[in-house]
Amino acid sequence: MKYLTALSLIGAVYATKAYAECWSERLGYPCCKSSTEVFFEDSDGQWSVENDDWCGIQKDNNCWSKALGYPCCTSTNDVIYKDNDGEWGIENDDWCGITKSNPIETKTTIIKTTTSKAPTSTYNPNVPPKPALTNLDSIKDPAANCDISDSIKGDSLAKAAPFRMGVGLNGSDKSTSTVLSKKMRQLIAYQFNSVTYSNLMKAEHILDKSASQANANKGNDMPVLKFDTIIDGLEFCKENNIKMRGHTLVWHVQTPEWFFRTNFSDSGSYVNAQKMEKRMESYIKQMLEFVQYYYPGVVDVWDVVNEAVEIEGGSYDSSTGWNTRTKYNGSANPWYATMGPDYVFKAFRFARKYADKNVKLIYNDYNTFMSQKTNAIYNLVKKLKSENLIDGVGLQSYLNADWPNRNDYKNAMQRFASLGVEIQATELTIKTDGSSNKFNNQAKHYQEVFKIYKDLKKSGVNITSVTVFGLQDGYLFYSNDSTDTRLWDHNLKKKPVYYSIMNALKKIRTFNPFSSNDSIFDIEDYINHYVYMFFLGGTLTLNELHFNKGEQRQLNELHFKGSSESPVPKIVDLTEFLTSAITIIKNSFEILFDRYSKIPNLTKSVDVVLIRHNDNTRSSSISTKGESHLSSSINDEPVRV
């Protein structure tokens, strides 16, 4: 049963005006030109068949409620509710609009017909109509003048990563949502294959207060949900084959207090545990049914419960064995206050009950690497796992330049993985150190963390998703945003951190000279091995042999003068190798310079010289003397790198 307020109904009227001429076009079907016979009816309207396909029957202008997604009443004039739109009755356990004239019954004829597709194969009257999508042409894109050409070609984080690569969709309300920018959409669609709403999917944006209160006034204590803040993101994901992480179902923050109180009133007392349990179930059921009905397969992972573990003294219940949060910043955890420590398990049980079978259920928390919290979360997950209620642990991963110790972070992931669950980094954010070289330093920290993910993945830890929790520094939808933790800058240009992550992720397919089988090797490990040797003295030379008429080039030799020679695999993709190698070499030298900065007379510049020869042989030499430059023997003009 849906109960809508005047405000939400009026909003729906405005949203649907764009489709007034032919309501079915927004669903991908034309309106009927001649047929008026009703073959099928759902919450969108009445359907007929023309040219062996569905068409929408033009809505009767006398039925005002159809523009809001509800039919007019055909058998009742009893007024149950009245608002600015008109008078409402109920038929078939759903709202209908009462017309001023006597209602006219519509005869529906059901016949068998062959059609190419059906508008809705499994109509569910309990799922509310989809809110209208935002017309992006009516939105002023704050990123309209940004040049993103280098971000929508070439390297892609999604293609390079051995796990899903996600990004946060920011926005404090619908008007500032990332998906309202065409440029940001384009960039995300190329670089990522997963997204997470950082705010707009949380209960404070989904719960409809006045409609829930109207429910309560009629004796129905269940909440009403609205989905206008997430519909554009869901549609974007569907159109671009991108997955969305559902974030989050149960959290003590950004869930309004009135949701826990009598009659959904701010001044009401807390409801009892039995009533709150029913409200929780209703909320989870409605949320999952809406998403799975209209966008099956798009949201295939949910952060079911967020931050239920606490280690601050006086703010948790230790009797559960996993430090159940009782307070947050001195205020009561309303879930614990109304339902007790079992609220976490009940949330997961309801989520498992209503989630599609392929949907993964996650427990998500911050500071998961602190030993006391690691142990508590481990105990919670172990109990949830025993009931088959959980599929993974989400580590939010808010990190500083020097905190936490990266081994603690790595060990926490390994500990949770030992329970046989997936590991997801859900809100990765690494702060800058405030120095004049903060972005280069930040890049090193991100590269180090992604190296950990990659190494753990190689070792068998089931890391399935890594999400950076926003697209850009100085978010363009905000007038004054000082964020500096993202991968793109204020103008949507790649920051050093982007390249460092890409270098950490990239792998080259090679021919192993000692085996007939192809193998994968890690550029960074490979290059760093030689850079460390080279740092002790010598010259690094990469010899590339060209084959005639465009045959595949291969890197055949890598020699160290002044050090022992090592066998080298033959590189198939030479261009990718050289590009990555030069970048990694430079990064490696920066790390070495920092580490050995006290060595007297240490030079802090690197020469990368590309020399072309007329005999179709090219060599790249690197030395630790002179300015950093790229030069060619063809024109002898150095180019800065």
XYZ file of C-alpha atoms in Angstrom:
641
model
C 0.000 0.000 0.000
C 1.364 3.411 -0.938
C 0.461 6.630 0.830
C 1.610 9.806 -0.873
C 1.527 13.378 0.355
C 0.576 16.448 -1.610
C 4.218 17.438 -1.878
C 5.387 14.151 -3.340
C 2.404 13.919 -5.670
C 2.885 17.457 -6.971
C 6.544 16.649 -7.565
C 5.509 13.650 -9.598
C 3.141 15.799 -11.680
C 5.919 18.202 -12.625
C 8.275 15.301 -13.351
C 5.822 13.647 -15.730
C 4.811 16.742 -17.706
C 7.584 16.077 -20.200
C 5.838 12.847 -21.152
C 2.277 14.150 -21.261
C 1.927 13.786 -25.020
C 2.894 10.124 -25.112
C 3.488 8.644 -21.680
C 4.738 5.273 -22.982
C 7.647 6.721 -24.992
C 9.722 7.112 -21.831
C 9.374 3.350 -21.382
C 10.528 2.616 -24.928
C 7.137 2.093 -26.575
C 5.101 4.331 -28.914
C 1.588 5.433 -28.173
C -1.197 3.676 -30.042
C -2.279 5.390 -33.252
C -5.616 3.661 -33.735
C -6.094 0.875 -31.212
C -8.007 1.565 -28.002
C -8.607 -2.029 -26.917
C -6.884 -2.772 -23.590
C -4.782 -5.939 -23.580
C -2.764 -5.230 -20.443
C -2.772 -2.694 -17.616
C -0.100 -1.876 -15.039
C 0.936 1.068 -12.893
C 2.210 2.960 -15.951
C -1.077 2.831 -17.825
C -3.123 0.814 -20.307
C -1.451 -1.110 -23.123
C -2.657 -2.258 -26.497
C -0.973 -3.912 -29.486
C -0.139 -2.443 -32.885
C 2.270 -3.826 -35.483
C 2.839 -6.878 -33.296
C 4.277 -4.825 -30.429
C 3.048 -3.017 -27.355
C 1.784 0.560 -27.535
C 0.507 2.844 -24.829
C -3.118 3.949 -24.926
C -3.279 7.713 -24.545
C -4.326 8.657 -21.066
C -7.794 9.998 -20.517
C -7.458 13.671 -19.704
C -10.465 13.305 -17.416
C -8.419 10.958 -15.217
C -6.129 13.390 -13.420
C -4.464 10.762 -11.221
C -2.972 8.819 -14.110
C -0.406 11.578 -14.562
C 0.748 10.684 -11.052
C 0.990 6.958 -11.766
C -2.386 5.893 -10.357
C -5.611 4.905 -12.156
C -8.934 6.587 -11.565
C -11.471 4.800 -9.428
C -13.982 2.698 -11.332
C -16.184 1.370 -8.542
C -15.932 3.709 -5.574
C -16.490 7.344 -4.694
C -15.456 6.958 -1.029
C -12.890 9.647 -0.219
C -10.071 8.160 1.883
C -7.587 11.000 1.485
C -7.615 14.496 0.035
C -4.764 16.767 -0.988
C -4.073 19.588 -3.432
C -4.236 17.215 -6.399
C -7.687 15.882 -5.655
C -9.634 13.222 -3.794
C -8.278 9.706 -3.410
C -10.029 6.389 -2.978
C -8.751 2.812 -2.766
C -9.376 -0.050 -5.154
C -7.526 -3.355 -5.381
C -5.405 -2.392 -2.366
C -3.995 0.655 -4.156
C -4.780 4.350 -4.542
C -7.096 5.604 -7.261
C -8.172 9.119 -8.155
C -11.822 10.054 -7.753
C -13.112 12.012 -10.755
C -15.694 14.740 -10.358
C -18.036 12.979 -12.728
C -19.338 9.476 -12.181
C -16.574 6.922 -12.712
C -16.653 4.944 -15.952
C -15.717 1.302 -15.808
C -13.207 0.132 -18.378
C -13.733 -3.220 -20.009
C -10.479 -5.097 -20.399
C -10.179 -7.807 -23.002
C -7.427 -10.392 -22.607
C -6.323 -12.160 -25.777
C -3.338 -14.222 -26.776
C -0.906 -12.437 -29.048
C 2.712 -12.730 -30.067
C 4.775 -9.648 -29.238
C 8.457 -8.884 -29.348
C 8.519 -7.798 -25.694
C 6.238 -7.008 -22.791
C 6.339 -3.849 -20.701
C 6.300 -5.715 -17.402
C 6.402 -9.490 -17.250
C 5.793 -9.838 -13.512
C 3.736 -6.856 -12.414
C 3.988 -6.234 -8.685
C 1.312 -3.835 -7.363
C 3.240 -3.400 -4.111
C 6.157 -1.719 -5.882
C 5.554 2.011 -6.444
C 5.903 3.551 -9.898
C 9.339 4.731 -10.943
C 9.937 8.435 -10.352
C 10.520 10.356 -13.547
C 14.106 10.631 -14.700
C 15.842 13.984 -14.719
C 16.073 15.633 -18.115
C 19.824 16.260 -18.301
C 19.342 18.849 -21.037
C 17.598 21.011 -18.453
C 20.565 20.819 -16.056
C 23.503 23.207 -16.193
C 26.501 20.883 -16.154
C 29.217 22.462 -13.965
C 31.778 20.314 -15.806
C 30.627 21.328 -19.281
C 33.872 23.155 -20.073
C 36.182 20.464 -18.707
C 38.358 18.652 -21.232
C 38.101 14.959 -20.385
C 39.442 13.652 -23.679
C 42.469 11.980 -22.060
C 40.201 10.192 -19.568
C 37.842 8.576 -22.066
C 40.469 6.878 -24.184
C 43.538 4.793 -23.474
C 43.978 3.503 -19.945
C 40.900 2.472 -17.967
C 40.977 1.625 -14.271
C 38.141 -0.834 -14.741
C 40.015 -2.706 -17.459
C 43.311 -2.774 -15.579
C 42.052 -3.856 -12.165
C 41.682 -7.539 -11.208
C 38.609 -6.558 -9.168
C 35.706 -4.185 -9.661
C 36.867 -0.597 -9.727
C 34.290 1.735 -8.253
C 33.744 5.422 -7.593
C 31.515 7.313 -5.183
C 28.588 9.295 -6.559
C 28.670 12.428 -4.440
C 25.959 14.974 -3.757
C 24.235 16.290 -0.640
C 20.862 16.191 -2.395
C 19.476 15.236 -5.778
C 20.368 18.598 -7.347
C 24.091 18.060 -6.672
C 24.267 14.406 -7.689
C 27.276 13.382 -9.772
C 25.060 11.670 -12.356
C 23.483 14.987 -13.340
C 26.727 15.924 -15.118
C 27.058 14.561 -18.642
C 30.837 14.956 -18.537
C 31.153 13.117 -15.232
C 28.901 10.346 -16.525
C 31.078 9.938 -19.599
C 34.262 9.773 -17.566
C 32.806 7.296 -15.062
C 31.434 5.035 -17.797
C 34.920 4.710 -19.289
C 37.029 4.449 -16.138
C 34.828 2.495 -13.700
C 32.521 -0.511 -13.590
C 30.987 0.094 -10.167
C 29.484 3.071 -8.333
C 28.257 3.811 -4.807
C 25.999 6.642 -3.706
C 27.867 8.358 -0.887
C 24.672 9.920 0.528
C 21.558 9.716 -1.605
C 20.723 6.055 -0.949
C 20.717 6.455 2.819
C 17.511 6.389 4.846
C 17.253 10.149 5.372
C 16.855 10.565 1.600
C 14.693 7.491 1.024
C 12.153 7.716 3.852
C 9.105 9.889 3.191
C 8.215 11.483 6.531
C 4.830 13.043 5.774
C 3.638 9.997 3.836
C 4.733 7.720 6.690
C 2.854 9.924 9.157
C -0.235 9.741 6.942
C 0.115 5.978 7.074
C 0.272 6.039 10.859
C -2.814 8.266 11.091
C -4.740 5.575 9.242
C -3.515 2.824 11.548
C -0.746 1.557 9.282
C 2.573 1.753 11.110
C 4.769 0.932 8.130
C 7.077 3.529 6.561
C 6.770 4.903 3.048
C 9.805 5.076 0.790
C 10.553 7.338 -2.155
C 13.281 6.766 -4.734
C 13.672 10.063 -6.569
C 17.237 10.601 -5.289
C 18.579 7.340 -6.747
C 16.562 6.762 -9.910
C 18.959 8.673 -12.184
C 21.948 6.694 -10.918
C 20.177 3.371 -11.315
C 19.204 4.239 -14.877
C 22.758 5.376 -15.657
C 24.127 2.058 -14.405
C 21.602 0.068 -16.391
C 22.419 1.957 -19.604
C 26.187 1.535 -19.175
C 26.401 -1.984 -17.720
C 27.786 -0.644 -14.440
C 27.100 -2.252 -11.071
C 25.962 -0.282 -8.051
C 26.822 -1.021 -4.423
C 23.758 -0.492 -2.264
C 24.822 1.820 0.561
C 23.393 1.399 3.150
C 20.321 -0.335 4.628
C 20.840 -0.059 8.391
C 22.910 2.690 9.983
C 22.488 4.724 13.150
C 23.605 7.887 11.307
C 21.576 9.515 8.507
C 18.515 7.571 9.589
C 16.042 10.133 10.951
C 15.046 9.891 14.593
C 11.334 10.025 13.763
C 11.650 6.650 12.052
C 12.128 5.065 15.504
C 9.341 6.973 17.259
C 5.599 6.613 17.784
C 3.526 7.708 14.779
C 6.768 8.716 13.044
C 6.712 11.874 15.123
C 9.798 13.830 16.203
C 8.308 14.193 19.685
C 7.088 10.616 20.022
C 8.642 8.028 22.299
C 10.693 5.122 20.973
C 8.491 2.285 19.713
C 8.913 -1.172 21.197
C 11.235 -3.807 19.761
C 8.469 -5.745 18.004
C 7.175 -2.697 16.139
C 10.679 -1.526 15.216
C 11.509 -4.952 13.857
C 8.475 -4.746 11.557
C 9.517 -1.275 10.412
C 13.019 -2.544 9.685
C 11.673 -5.448 7.672
C 9.310 -3.194 5.748
C 12.098 -0.752 4.904
C 14.484 -3.446 3.689
C 11.721 -5.227 1.770
C 10.531 -2.085 -0.004
C 14.057 -0.975 -0.875
C 15.140 -4.318 -2.321
C 11.863 -4.952 -4.137
C 11.965 -1.582 -5.887
C 15.563 -1.943 -7.039
C 15.235 -5.583 -8.061
C 11.901 -5.049 -9.833
C 12.951 -2.143 -12.050
C 16.724 -2.740 -12.200
C 17.386 -6.452 -11.779
C 21.080 -7.243 -11.485
C 22.225 -3.620 -11.202
C 22.580 -3.551 -7.413
C 24.163 -6.910 -6.681
C 25.837 -6.033 -3.380
C 24.463 -4.285 -0.282
C 26.108 -2.799 2.766
C 23.432 -4.277 4.985
C 24.676 -2.867 8.281
C 27.100 0.008 8.688
C 29.377 0.681 11.671
C 27.704 -1.456 14.329
C 30.984 -2.245 16.118
C 32.496 0.217 18.614
C 35.675 0.170 20.718
C 35.342 3.469 22.579
C 34.796 2.867 26.282
C 31.232 3.286 27.508
C 29.783 3.130 24.001
C 29.401 -0.584 23.379
C 27.856 -3.767 24.743
C 30.636 -6.305 25.259
C 28.255 -9.099 26.277
C 27.617 -9.921 22.618
C 31.253 -10.852 22.041
C 31.637 -8.275 19.279
C 31.301 -4.882 20.994
C 27.847 -3.893 19.743
C 27.598 -0.128 19.437
C 25.266 1.460 21.988
C 26.262 5.096 21.480
C 27.719 7.362 18.848
C 29.299 10.684 19.857
C 27.502 10.447 23.178
C 24.043 9.882 21.657
C 22.144 6.613 21.724
C 22.302 4.236 18.791
C 18.546 4.180 18.009
C 18.700 0.704 16.484
C 20.209 -0.684 19.683
C 17.918 1.427 21.867
C 14.775 0.035 20.223
C 15.758 -3.502 19.198
C 18.750 -4.426 21.334
C 21.952 -6.086 20.093
C 20.077 -8.479 17.806
C 19.280 -5.684 15.363
C 22.336 -6.540 13.263
C 21.381 -10.187 12.830
C 17.759 -9.322 12.099
C 18.827 -6.860 9.428
C 20.930 -9.513 7.702
C 18.112 -12.063 7.982
C 15.653 -9.697 6.330
C 18.180 -8.772 3.655
C 18.823 -12.439 2.872
C 15.076 -13.062 2.808
C 14.308 -10.403 0.198
C 17.539 -10.174 -1.792
C 17.863 -11.997 -5.097
C 20.005 -15.096 -4.810
C 23.022 -13.546 -6.561
C 23.109 -10.437 -4.349
C 26.045 -10.231 -1.932
C 25.503 -9.007 1.639
C 28.284 -6.994 3.293
C 29.100 -5.712 6.764
C 30.817 -2.314 6.391
C 32.899 -0.373 8.948
C 35.744 2.112 9.463
C 39.083 1.697 11.283
C 38.817 -2.023 10.641
C 42.606 -2.294 10.985
C 42.711 -1.328 14.688
C 43.379 -4.603 16.487
C 40.502 -4.397 18.977
C 38.058 -3.542 16.221
C 39.512 -6.170 13.885
C 38.882 -8.815 16.533
C 35.340 -7.608 17.251
C 34.374 -7.508 13.564
C 35.949 -10.927 13.072
C 33.736 -12.329 15.858
C 30.614 -10.697 14.404
C 31.296 -11.928 10.884
C 32.031 -15.425 12.159
C 28.598 -15.549 13.809
C 26.841 -14.159 10.735
C 28.723 -16.619 8.562
C 27.501 -19.524 10.687
C 23.936 -18.627 9.619
C 24.949 -18.015 5.985
C 23.882 -14.399 6.349
C 26.978 -12.622 5.092
C 29.137 -12.701 1.968
C 31.808 -10.116 2.651
C 33.418 -7.439 4.783
C 33.658 -3.846 3.649
C 36.680 -1.890 4.843
C 35.883 1.801 4.434
C 39.604 2.623 4.279
C 39.961 6.243 5.343
C 43.747 6.487 5.531
C 46.357 9.122 6.273
C 49.805 9.439 4.758
C 51.411 7.713 7.746
C 48.431 6.009 9.425
C 47.576 3.251 9.810
C 50.631 1.084 9.486
C 50.050 -0.575 6.123
C 50.846 -3.998 7.561
C 47.975 -3.581 10.043
C 45.677 -2.742 7.152
C 46.891 -5.733 5.160
C 46.667 -8.091 8.136
C 43.054 -7.082 8.815
C 42.054 -8.027 5.274
C 43.821 -11.355 5.595
C 42.140 -12.026 8.949
C 38.649 -11.387 7.610
C 39.384 -13.362 4.445
C 40.271 -16.384 6.571
C 36.539 -16.671 7.316
C 35.879 -17.381 3.653
C 34.247 -14.042 2.840
C 34.867 -11.451 0.145
C 36.922 -8.359 0.906
C 35.874 -4.962 -0.427
C 37.496 -1.548 0.033
C 34.336 0.516 0.023
C 35.220 4.184 0.622
C 38.943 4.476 -0.102
C 40.235 7.956 0.727
C 43.881 8.855 1.408
C 44.544 12.320 2.798
C 47.381 14.530 1.636
C 50.235 15.391 3.994
C 49.957 19.159 3.590
C 53.431 19.545 2.120
C 54.359 21.450 -1.040
C 54.768 18.052 -2.722
C 51.526 16.667 -1.324
C 50.053 15.304 -4.548
C 53.157 13.379 -5.554
C 53.403 12.007 -2.030
C 49.730 11.124 -2.120
C 50.306 9.265 -5.371
C 52.949 7.104 -3.704
C 50.592 6.234 -0.866
C 47.783 5.247 -3.234
C 50.220 3.178 -5.275
C 51.414 1.425 -2.132
C 47.847 0.582 -1.092
C 46.879 -0.708 -4.529
C 50.030 -2.808 -4.522
C 48.733 -4.372 -1.297
C 45.379 -5.121 -2.924
C 47.061 -6.656 -5.926
C 49.455 -8.766 -3.869
C 46.638 -10.001 -1.641
C 44.576 -10.855 -4.686
C 47.503 -12.857 -6.056
C 47.872 -14.658 -2.737
C 44.267 -15.857 -2.783
C 42.496 -13.188 -0.720
C 39.152 -12.695 -2.466
C 39.231 -8.929 -3.030
C 36.239 -8.301 -5.261
C 35.822 -4.528 -5.241
C 37.765 -1.327 -4.560
C 35.892 1.987 -4.526
C 37.435 5.448 -4.375
C 34.789 7.538 -2.655
C 34.519 10.420 -5.083
C 35.544 11.499 -8.552
C 37.283 14.849 -8.207
C 38.910 17.363 -5.887
C 36.911 20.550 -5.399
C 33.612 18.922 -6.405
C 32.124 21.143 -9.104
C 28.539 20.836 -7.870
C 29.583 22.553 -4.619
C 30.458 26.228 -4.506
C 33.269 25.747 -2.000
C 34.793 22.292 -1.644
C 38.328 21.793 -0.312
C 38.499 18.034 -0.910
C 41.921 16.993 -2.228
C 41.793 13.197 -1.888
C 40.417 12.160 -5.293
C 41.930 10.921 -8.566
C 40.897 13.866 -10.759
C 41.384 17.534 -9.999
C 38.873 20.396 -9.999
C 38.995 20.555 -13.802
C 38.655 16.783 -14.225
C 42.284 16.355 -15.197
C 44.112 13.268 -13.994
C 46.182 13.808 -10.863
C 49.474 12.008 -10.177
C 47.513 9.553 -8.065
C 45.684 8.271 -11.150
C 48.934 7.336 -12.854
C 50.351 5.757 -9.709
C 47.284 3.541 -9.320
C 47.442 2.587 -12.976
C 51.099 1.681 -12.631
C 50.308 -0.486 -9.630
C 47.564 -2.284 -11.535
C 49.194 -2.737 -14.907
C 50.554 -6.058 -16.004
C 52.254 -7.003 -19.263
C 51.684 -10.266 -21.087
C 55.039 -11.727 -22.041
C 56.705 -14.601 -23.781
C 58.817 -16.514 -21.318
C 62.021 -17.444 -23.170
C 62.319 -20.591 -21.072
C 58.760 -21.799 -21.574
C 56.381 -22.270 -24.474
C 53.515 -20.906 -22.364
C 52.539 -17.245 -22.134
C 52.874 -15.732 -18.693
C 51.938 -12.557 -16.822
C 54.513 -10.499 -15.036
C 54.352 -7.349 -12.954
C 56.050 -4.363 -14.593
C 56.647 -2.590 -11.310
C 58.308 -5.524 -9.587
C 60.332 -6.217 -12.711
C 61.592 -2.667 -13.229
C 62.172 -1.953 -9.541
C 64.420 -4.987 -9.290
C 66.752 -3.508 -11.879
C 66.415 0.076 -10.666
C 67.645 -0.928 -7.229
C 70.600 -2.707 -8.829
C 71.215 0.262 -11.092
C 71.106 2.679 -8.182
C 74.364 1.167 -7.006
C 75.966 2.229 -10.273
C 75.808 1.441 -13.944
C 73.752 2.183 -17.016
C 70.433 0.584 -17.888
C 69.925 -0.192 -21.571
C 66.764 -1.493 -23.209
C 67.379 -2.801 -26.716
C 64.426 -3.120 -29.026
C 64.662 -5.014 -32.330
C 62.307 -4.014 -35.149
C 60.935 -6.650 -37.482
C 60.068 -5.962 -41.095
C 56.653 -4.834 -42.355
C 54.944 -4.231 -39.044
C 55.632 -7.593 -37.441
C 55.282 -7.650 -33.657
C 58.236 -5.962 -31.973
C 59.826 -7.652 -29.010
C 62.139 -6.463 -26.314
C 64.991 -8.933 -26.492
C 67.639 -7.691 -24.153
C 68.117 -5.845 -20.917
C 71.731 -5.490 -19.819
C 73.375 -3.917 -16.825
C 76.840 -2.558 -17.271
C 78.722 -2.931 -14.053
C 76.301 -5.559 -12.686
C 75.389 -9.121 -13.370
C 73.193 -9.777 -16.373
C 69.809 -11.434 -15.993
C 67.580 -13.227 -18.514
C 64.692 -11.068 -19.677
C 61.290 -12.139 -20.988
C 60.314 -10.964 -24.450
C 57.760 -8.164 -24.322
C 54.816 -8.346 -26.699
C 53.420 -4.844 -26.167
C 56.530 -2.699 -26.366
C 54.804 0.694 -26.388
C 52.918 -0.080 -23.192
C 56.078 -1.440 -21.608
C 58.258 1.574 -22.353
C 55.590 4.051 -21.247
C 55.032 2.264 -17.961
C 58.709 1.548 -17.447
C 59.757 5.185 -17.688
C 57.047 6.276 -15.238
C 57.838 3.522 -12.772
C 61.566 4.157 -13.000
C 61.048 7.813 -12.173
C 58.780 6.931 -9.236
C 61.270 4.372 -8.011
C 64.099 6.882 -8.068
C 61.990 9.338 -6.085
C 61.463 6.690 -3.428
C 65.176 5.899 -3.421
C 66.134 9.569 -3.201
C 63.876 9.928 -0.180
C 65.290 6.810 1.423
C 68.945 7.663 0.810
C 68.681 11.448 1.071
C 71.545 11.619 3.591
C 74.110 10.154 1.203
C 76.669 12.900 0.369
C 76.703 14.248 -3.188
C 73.680 12.185 -4.185
C 72.326 13.424 -7.497
C 68.568 13.941 -7.600
C 67.938 13.908 -11.294
C 67.401 11.123 -13.780
C 68.123 11.052 -17.494
C 65.740 9.079 -19.674
C 67.187 9.143 -23.178
C 65.452 7.632 -26.170
C 67.932 7.144 -29.028
C 66.807 6.226 -32.527
C 69.240 4.494 -34.906
C 69.059 4.225 -38.676
C 69.550 0.476 -38.534
C 66.056 0.017 -37.051
C 67.382 -0.502 -33.564
C 66.270 1.681 -30.684
C 67.844 1.819 -27.250
C 66.739 3.674 -24.141
C 69.431 4.641 -21.681
C 69.049 5.929 -18.159
C 71.734 7.549 -16.061
C 71.798 9.377 -12.742
C 73.588 12.436 -14.070
C 72.253 15.510 -15.806
C 68.764 16.967 -16.173
C 65.669 14.880 -16.679
C 64.899 14.929 -20.359
C 63.945 12.849 -23.356
C 66.193 13.291 -26.369
C 66.413 11.814 -29.821
C 69.481 11.444 -32.032
C 67.293 12.367 -34.968
C 66.697 15.966 -33.969
C 68.904 16.192 -30.864
C 66.363 18.431 -29.116
C 65.669 17.311 -25.548
C 62.041 17.112 -24.458
C 61.145 17.551 -20.792
C 59.675 14.525 -19.024
